[in-house]
């Protein structure tokens, strides 16, 4: 019997989405009698029936291509069950899955996508979720595709900032994406021997930040590099409820944490500071070599799961190998940096301060 495989990409894009889909399609085509149905715009497209049959040749040459040929969309999990203007999103997705006679749905995405996929599993659909995100925060997997490329881009940005910081004797604050975790910031800080890194997992103390910057200056170094994860919080902020924290933010003149840190340092030390904020560059462009291999490996593994009809799974990387875990064990959890783990110790023992 021909297996009809639906594929979608959901949430923020990253390098490696196309490479992963290519892996799924090329391997599935060899392993079984199957057809491929591309779903545009993630779960949004599944709701609205934006689904079309695609050929193997559509996927064959996209290994190095950034972004996603299927387009992506953010469809927050918390709104999935809300009926809007009489439109039942979950029912619409199930109806289209059935209408197109899909045998399974491969969902490439991050933490939100895993939650949506798990919900569809609960509705009886055959789903497989593949770990995509530059944030590297998906629970249960050591790595997600897109992360390695993003770390490489962040590292390149910081390297370039170092030379200009040195020329101008400045403190350069580089704000790095990563949502509520500091994986991207910490890895790129270690890779560039930054002076300081601020991450959500280790709330900072403003006085300690200022003290460390002064010590760097007093030690004779004429510039400093501070890498700030976009989700970094002060000790006081971290102790607040989400609601109070958001209220507090409205009172700040700065729009982002990087700008707050620049202002703190310039006001308290008299040093000149600048903010550098690479944003979506971290998600763009071609996947690096590591992500091409990882994506292909994950895609091929997913094809094997489809062949064996092992559905309701999230693919994870453990000890450099692909494994399949029940989606409900992965969805709804966040992988944070262990504060007493190897990565933090590596940074501390090579002189990187955390502002704590
Ligand atoms: O999850 C990936 C990510 O790039 C985060 O690091 C960042 O917080 C967010 O997406 C940005 O989202 P958007 O592309 O919707 O602005």
Short mmCIF file of C-alpha atoms and ligand atoms in Angstrom, two decimals:
data_model
loop_
_atom_site.label_atom_id
_atom_site.label_comp_id
_atom_site.label_asym_id
_atom_site.label_seq_id
_atom_site.Cartn_x
_atom_site.Cartn_y
_atom_site.Cartn_z
CA UNK A 1 0.00 0.00 0.00
CA UNK A 2 1.24 3.50 -0.85
CA UNK A 3 2.04 5.55 2.26
CA UNK A 4 0.97 9.17 2.02
CA UNK A 5 3.41 11.28 4.01
CA UNK A 6 2.52 14.85 4.97
CA UNK A 7 5.37 17.23 5.85
CA UNK A 8 5.25 20.65 7.49
CA UNK A 9 7.70 23.13 8.99
CA UNK A 10 6.49 25.23 11.90
CA UNK A 11 7.73 28.04 14.16
CA UNK A 12 10.83 30.17 13.60
CA UNK A 13 12.86 28.91 10.69
CA UNK A 14 16.55 28.00 10.78
CA UNK A 15 19.25 26.49 8.63
CA UNK A 16 18.75 22.78 8.04
CA UNK A 17 14.98 22.58 7.56
CA UNK A 18 15.28 21.86 3.87
CA UNK A 19 18.17 19.45 4.42
CA UNK A 20 16.07 17.51 6.94
CA UNK A 21 13.07 17.29 4.61
CA UNK A 22 15.36 16.11 1.85
CA UNK A 23 16.65 13.37 4.18
CA UNK A 24 13.10 12.23 4.97
CA UNK A 25 12.00 12.20 1.35
CA UNK A 26 15.07 10.59 -0.24
CA UNK A 27 15.21 7.82 2.36
CA UNK A 28 11.45 7.20 2.42
CA UNK A 29 11.46 6.96 -1.36
CA UNK A 30 14.04 4.17 -1.14
CA UNK A 31 12.53 2.39 1.84
CA UNK A 32 8.86 2.15 0.84
CA UNK A 33 6.18 2.83 -1.69
CA UNK A 34 5.12 6.37 -0.78
CA UNK A 35 3.89 9.78 -1.84
CA UNK A 36 4.73 13.17 -0.36
CA UNK A 37 2.33 15.96 0.53
CA UNK A 38 3.86 19.36 1.27
CA UNK A 39 1.87 21.44 3.75
CA UNK A 40 2.47 25.19 3.42
CA UNK A 41 2.89 27.52 6.44
CA UNK A 42 3.06 24.88 9.15
CA UNK A 43 -0.07 24.00 11.14
CA UNK A 44 -1.79 27.02 9.63
CA UNK A 45 -1.63 25.32 6.23
CA UNK A 46 -2.89 22.07 7.69
CA UNK A 47 -5.90 23.93 9.08
CA UNK A 48 -6.66 25.62 5.80
CA UNK A 49 -5.91 22.73 3.48
CA UNK A 50 -2.83 24.31 1.87
CA UNK A 51 -1.58 20.87 0.95
CA UNK A 52 -0.20 19.66 -2.37
CA UNK A 53 1.41 16.51 -3.67
CA UNK A 54 5.12 16.97 -4.25
CA UNK A 55 7.72 14.96 -6.12
CA UNK A 56 10.97 13.55 -4.81
CA UNK A 57 12.70 15.87 -7.27
CA UNK A 58 11.21 18.88 -5.41
CA UNK A 59 13.33 17.92 -2.40
CA UNK A 60 16.39 16.42 -4.06
CA UNK A 61 18.49 19.56 -4.49
CA UNK A 62 17.72 21.58 -1.35
CA UNK A 63 20.40 20.33 1.05
CA UNK A 64 22.27 23.65 1.25
CA UNK A 65 19.28 25.91 0.88
CA UNK A 66 18.44 28.07 3.92
CA UNK A 67 14.87 28.68 5.15
CA UNK A 68 12.11 26.27 4.26
CA UNK A 69 10.60 25.62 0.86
CA UNK A 70 7.28 24.89 2.62
CA UNK A 71 7.25 28.24 4.45
CA UNK A 72 6.69 28.45 8.18
CA UNK A 73 4.28 30.06 10.58
CA UNK A 74 3.97 30.51 14.32
CA UNK A 75 0.77 28.87 15.58
CA UNK A 76 0.87 29.16 19.39
CA UNK A 77 -0.15 26.01 21.20
CA UNK A 78 -2.17 27.97 23.76
CA UNK A 79 -4.50 29.21 21.01
CA UNK A 80 -5.02 25.86 19.30
CA UNK A 81 -8.13 24.90 21.25
CA UNK A 82 -9.71 28.35 21.03
CA UNK A 83 -12.50 28.55 18.47
CA UNK A 84 -12.06 31.83 16.61
CA UNK A 85 -14.85 33.23 14.42
CA UNK A 86 -16.49 29.82 14.56
CA UNK A 87 -13.33 28.15 13.23
CA UNK A 88 -12.26 25.02 15.11
CA UNK A 89 -8.54 24.75 14.35
CA UNK A 90 -8.01 21.28 15.74
CA UNK A 91 -11.03 19.85 13.94
CA UNK A 92 -9.92 21.54 10.70
CA UNK A 93 -6.48 19.92 10.96
CA UNK A 94 -7.96 16.49 11.58
CA UNK A 95 -10.41 16.94 8.72
CA UNK A 96 -7.66 17.90 6.27
CA UNK A 97 -5.43 15.05 7.42
CA UNK A 98 -8.30 12.72 6.62
CA UNK A 99 -9.37 14.51 3.44
CA UNK A 100 -5.88 14.15 1.97
CA UNK A 101 -5.78 10.57 3.25
CA UNK A 102 -2.47 11.11 5.00
CA UNK A 103 -0.90 8.13 6.74
CA UNK A 104 1.39 10.29 8.81
CA UNK A 105 2.49 13.84 9.48
CA UNK A 106 6.14 14.81 9.85
CA UNK A 107 6.41 18.06 11.84
CA UNK A 108 9.74 19.89 11.77
CA UNK A 109 9.87 22.42 14.58
CA UNK A 110 10.84 23.54 18.03
CA UNK A 111 9.24 23.34 21.45
CA UNK A 112 5.88 24.80 20.35
CA UNK A 113 5.71 22.46 17.38
CA UNK A 114 6.34 19.48 19.66
CA UNK A 115 3.39 20.56 21.81
CA UNK A 116 1.12 20.93 18.78
CA UNK A 117 2.29 17.59 17.39
CA UNK A 118 1.64 15.92 20.73
CA UNK A 119 -1.87 17.36 20.78
CA UNK A 120 -2.52 15.91 17.32
CA UNK A 121 -1.15 12.59 18.53
CA UNK A 122 -3.78 12.75 21.27
CA UNK A 123 -6.38 13.23 18.52
CA UNK A 124 -5.27 9.99 16.91
CA UNK A 125 -3.06 11.33 14.09
CA UNK A 126 0.20 9.57 13.24
CA UNK A 127 2.82 12.21 13.93
CA UNK A 128 6.58 12.40 14.11
CA UNK A 129 8.33 15.55 15.38
CA UNK A 130 11.85 16.48 14.33
CA UNK A 131 14.00 18.80 16.50
CA UNK A 132 14.60 22.16 14.86
CA UNK A 133 15.75 25.34 16.58
CA UNK A 134 18.65 27.72 16.87
CA UNK A 135 17.83 27.92 20.60
CA UNK A 136 18.81 24.29 21.30
CA UNK A 137 16.18 24.23 24.03
CA UNK A 138 14.17 21.16 23.01
CA UNK A 139 13.96 18.76 25.89
CA UNK A 140 15.48 15.31 25.53
CA UNK A 141 17.84 16.03 22.65
CA UNK A 142 21.48 16.98 22.95
CA UNK A 143 21.26 18.89 19.70
CA UNK A 144 18.71 20.33 17.35
CA UNK A 145 19.46 21.17 13.74
CA UNK A 146 20.05 24.86 13.08
CA UNK A 147 21.88 25.39 16.36
CA UNK A 148 25.40 24.68 15.13
CA UNK A 149 25.02 27.07 12.19
CA UNK A 150 23.61 29.76 14.48
CA UNK A 151 26.53 29.39 16.93
CA UNK A 152 28.91 29.71 14.00
CA UNK A 153 27.22 32.90 12.78
CA UNK A 154 27.17 34.36 16.31
CA UNK A 155 30.85 33.51 16.70
CA UNK A 156 31.67 35.26 13.45
CA UNK A 157 29.73 38.37 14.52
CA UNK A 158 31.49 38.50 17.90
CA UNK A 159 34.93 37.94 16.31
CA UNK A 160 34.29 40.94 14.07
CA UNK A 161 33.11 43.02 17.01
CA UNK A 162 36.35 42.27 18.91
CA UNK A 163 38.54 44.08 16.40
CA UNK A 164 36.44 47.23 16.41
CA UNK A 165 36.10 47.11 20.23
CA UNK A 166 39.90 46.97 20.42
CA UNK A 167 40.35 49.90 18.03
CA UNK A 168 37.98 52.14 19.98
CA UNK A 169 38.59 50.95 23.55
CA UNK A 170 34.91 50.16 23.89
CA UNK A 171 32.72 47.74 25.77
CA UNK A 172 30.73 45.92 23.13
CA UNK A 173 27.56 44.22 24.24
CA UNK A 174 26.34 41.57 21.82
CA UNK A 175 22.75 40.46 22.34
CA UNK A 176 22.11 36.96 21.07
CA UNK A 177 18.79 35.18 20.46
CA UNK A 178 17.94 32.02 22.33
CA UNK A 179 14.49 32.59 23.82
CA UNK A 180 14.46 31.51 27.48
CA UNK A 181 17.81 29.70 27.39
CA UNK A 182 21.41 30.72 26.96
CA UNK A 183 22.80 27.91 24.80
CA UNK A 184 23.60 30.14 21.83
CA UNK A 185 25.03 32.93 23.97
CA UNK A 186 27.18 30.70 26.13
CA UNK A 187 28.58 28.61 23.29
CA UNK A 188 29.45 31.67 21.23
CA UNK A 189 30.94 33.39 24.31
CA UNK A 190 33.24 30.43 24.94
CA UNK A 191 34.14 30.27 21.25
CA UNK A 192 35.16 33.93 21.23
CA UNK A 193 36.70 34.09 24.74
CA UNK A 194 34.26 36.84 25.67
CA UNK A 195 34.84 38.63 28.97
CA UNK A 196 31.33 38.12 30.24
CA UNK A 197 28.18 36.26 29.34
CA UNK A 198 24.71 36.81 30.79
CA UNK A 199 22.26 33.94 30.44
CA UNK A 200 18.73 33.30 31.74
CA UNK A 201 19.87 30.26 33.72
CA UNK A 202 22.17 32.43 35.88
CA UNK A 203 20.42 35.67 36.86
CA UNK A 204 22.81 38.59 37.04
CA UNK A 205 23.63 41.15 39.69
CA UNK A 206 24.15 44.62 38.22
CA UNK A 207 26.82 45.52 40.78
CA UNK A 208 28.80 42.41 39.91
CA UNK A 209 28.65 43.28 36.21
CA UNK A 210 30.03 46.75 36.89
CA UNK A 211 32.70 45.39 39.25
CA UNK A 212 33.91 42.87 36.67
CA UNK A 213 34.09 45.45 33.90
CA UNK A 214 36.09 47.77 36.16
CA UNK A 215 38.47 44.91 37.02
CA UNK A 216 39.00 44.17 33.32
CA UNK A 217 39.87 47.81 32.73
CA UNK A 218 42.09 48.00 35.84
CA UNK A 219 43.85 44.86 34.68
CA UNK A 220 45.02 46.74 31.61
CA UNK A 221 42.65 45.42 28.97
CA UNK A 222 41.30 48.37 27.04
CA UNK A 223 38.12 46.81 25.69
CA UNK A 224 35.59 44.20 26.75
CA UNK A 225 33.08 41.90 25.10
CA UNK A 226 29.85 41.10 26.91
CA UNK A 227 27.55 38.51 25.34
CA UNK A 228 23.96 38.81 26.55
CA UNK A 229 21.29 36.22 25.88
CA UNK A 230 18.02 37.88 24.91
CA UNK A 231 16.30 36.15 27.83
CA UNK A 232 18.84 37.18 30.50
CA UNK A 233 17.33 38.58 33.71
CA UNK A 234 18.61 40.23 36.86
CA UNK A 235 18.23 38.38 40.15
CA UNK A 236 15.25 40.54 41.07
CA UNK A 237 13.57 40.08 37.69
CA UNK A 238 14.07 36.33 37.81
CA UNK A 239 12.27 36.17 41.14
CA UNK A 240 9.16 37.87 39.73
CA UNK A 241 6.02 36.39 38.26
CA UNK A 242 5.78 36.67 34.46
CA UNK A 243 3.06 39.30 34.81
CA UNK A 244 5.05 41.51 37.18
CA UNK A 245 8.15 41.12 35.04
CA UNK A 246 6.32 42.28 31.92
CA UNK A 247 4.86 45.23 33.86
CA UNK A 248 8.33 46.19 35.05
CA UNK A 249 9.65 46.07 31.49
CA UNK A 250 7.10 48.63 30.40
CA UNK A 251 8.72 51.10 32.80
CA UNK A 252 12.21 50.65 31.32
CA UNK A 253 13.38 53.19 28.75
CA UNK A 254 15.33 50.49 26.89
CA UNK A 255 13.60 48.07 24.55
CA UNK A 256 15.91 45.11 25.11
CA UNK A 257 18.18 43.61 27.70
CA UNK A 258 21.30 44.33 25.63
CA UNK A 259 20.52 48.07 25.64
CA UNK A 260 19.94 47.95 29.40
CA UNK A 261 23.34 46.38 29.95
CA UNK A 262 25.07 48.94 27.69
CA UNK A 263 23.46 51.79 29.65
CA UNK A 264 24.34 50.20 32.97
CA UNK A 265 27.99 49.82 31.99
CA UNK A 266 28.41 53.26 30.40
CA UNK A 267 26.69 55.07 33.28
CA UNK A 268 28.51 53.17 36.02
CA UNK A 269 32.00 52.91 34.56
CA UNK A 270 32.29 55.89 32.24
CA UNK A 271 33.46 53.54 29.50
CA UNK A 272 32.03 53.86 26.04
CA UNK A 273 29.64 51.09 25.11
CA UNK A 274 27.80 49.95 22.02
CA UNK A 275 25.09 47.40 21.41
CA UNK A 276 25.36 44.89 18.58
CA UNK A 277 22.31 42.81 17.97
CA UNK A 278 22.46 40.08 15.38
CA UNK A 279 18.91 38.82 15.15
CA UNK A 280 17.47 36.77 12.36
CA UNK A 281 20.88 36.53 10.68
CA UNK A 282 21.38 33.66 13.14
CA UNK A 283 18.53 31.80 11.47
CA UNK A 284 19.35 32.65 7.90
CA UNK A 285 21.54 31.33 5.16
CA UNK A 286 22.98 27.96 4.35
CA UNK A 287 23.45 25.25 7.01
CA UNK A 288 27.02 24.54 8.03
CA UNK A 289 28.59 21.13 7.53
CA UNK A 290 27.59 19.82 10.98
CA UNK A 291 23.94 20.82 10.44
CA UNK A 292 23.86 19.32 6.96
CA UNK A 293 24.95 15.99 8.37
CA UNK A 294 22.73 16.20 11.46
CA UNK A 295 19.68 17.19 9.41
CA UNK A 296 20.23 14.40 6.93
CA UNK A 297 20.71 11.87 9.72
CA UNK A 298 17.51 12.99 11.48
CA UNK A 299 15.53 12.98 8.22
CA UNK A 300 16.67 9.49 7.30
CA UNK A 301 15.89 8.23 10.81
CA UNK A 302 12.38 9.68 10.54
CA UNK A 303 11.86 7.82 7.25
CA UNK A 304 12.80 4.58 9.01
CA UNK A 305 10.25 5.32 11.75
CA UNK A 306 7.59 5.86 9.09
CA UNK A 307 8.49 2.58 7.40
CA UNK A 308 8.24 0.75 10.74
CA UNK A 309 5.04 2.67 11.57
CA UNK A 310 6.51 3.94 14.82
CA UNK A 311 4.39 7.05 15.22
CA UNK A 312 3.75 9.47 18.05
CA UNK A 313 7.48 10.00 18.44
CA UNK A 314 9.92 12.85 18.81
CA UNK A 315 13.33 12.26 17.29
CA UNK A 316 16.16 13.18 19.63
CA UNK A 317 19.93 12.99 19.55
CA UNK A 318 21.55 11.11 22.43
CA UNK A 319 25.24 10.28 22.47
CA UNK A 320 25.38 11.41 18.86
CA UNK A 321 22.74 8.89 17.76
CA UNK A 322 19.13 9.34 16.72
CA UNK A 323 16.54 7.87 19.06
CA UNK A 324 12.74 8.02 19.13
CA UNK A 325 10.98 9.03 22.34
CA UNK A 326 7.26 9.20 23.05
CA UNK A 327 6.18 12.75 22.13
CA UNK A 328 4.48 13.25 25.49
CA UNK A 329 7.85 12.79 27.25
CA UNK A 330 9.33 15.70 25.28
CA UNK A 331 6.50 18.16 24.66
CA UNK A 332 6.00 21.01 27.10
CA UNK A 333 9.45 20.84 28.71
CA UNK A 334 12.46 23.09 28.22
CA UNK A 335 16.10 22.04 28.15
CA UNK A 336 18.04 24.63 30.14
CA UNK A 337 21.78 24.88 30.65
CA UNK A 338 22.72 23.03 33.86
CA UNK A 339 24.27 25.77 35.99
CA UNK A 340 26.67 23.32 37.61
CA UNK A 341 27.42 21.53 34.35
CA UNK A 342 30.47 21.23 32.13
CA UNK A 343 29.67 24.14 29.83
CA UNK A 344 29.34 26.71 32.61
CA UNK A 345 32.45 25.32 34.35
CA UNK A 346 34.37 25.53 31.07
CA UNK A 347 33.45 29.18 30.75
CA UNK A 348 34.20 30.04 34.38
CA UNK A 349 37.55 28.27 34.38
CA UNK A 350 38.64 30.15 31.28
CA UNK A 351 37.88 33.44 32.94
CA UNK A 352 34.42 34.29 31.58
CA UNK A 353 32.27 36.12 34.14
CA UNK A 354 28.54 35.56 34.49
CA UNK A 355 27.67 38.73 36.40
CA UNK A 356 26.77 36.61 39.43
O1 LIG B 1 13.03 30.28 18.45
C1 LIG B 1 13.87 30.91 17.55
C2 LIG B 1 13.90 32.39 17.76
O2 LIG B 1 14.78 32.95 16.82
C3 LIG B 1 14.25 32.84 19.17
O3 LIG B 1 15.62 32.76 19.44
C4 LIG B 1 13.69 34.24 19.18
O4 LIG B 1 13.35 34.63 20.48
C5 LIG B 1 12.46 34.11 18.32
O5 LIG B 1 12.62 32.94 17.54
C6 LIG B 1 12.19 35.27 17.40
O6 LIG B 1 10.97 35.04 16.77
P1 LIG B 1 10.40 35.82 15.51
O7 LIG B 1 11.10 35.31 14.30
O8 LIG B 1 8.97 35.47 15.52
O9 LIG B 1 10.70 37.27 15.74
#
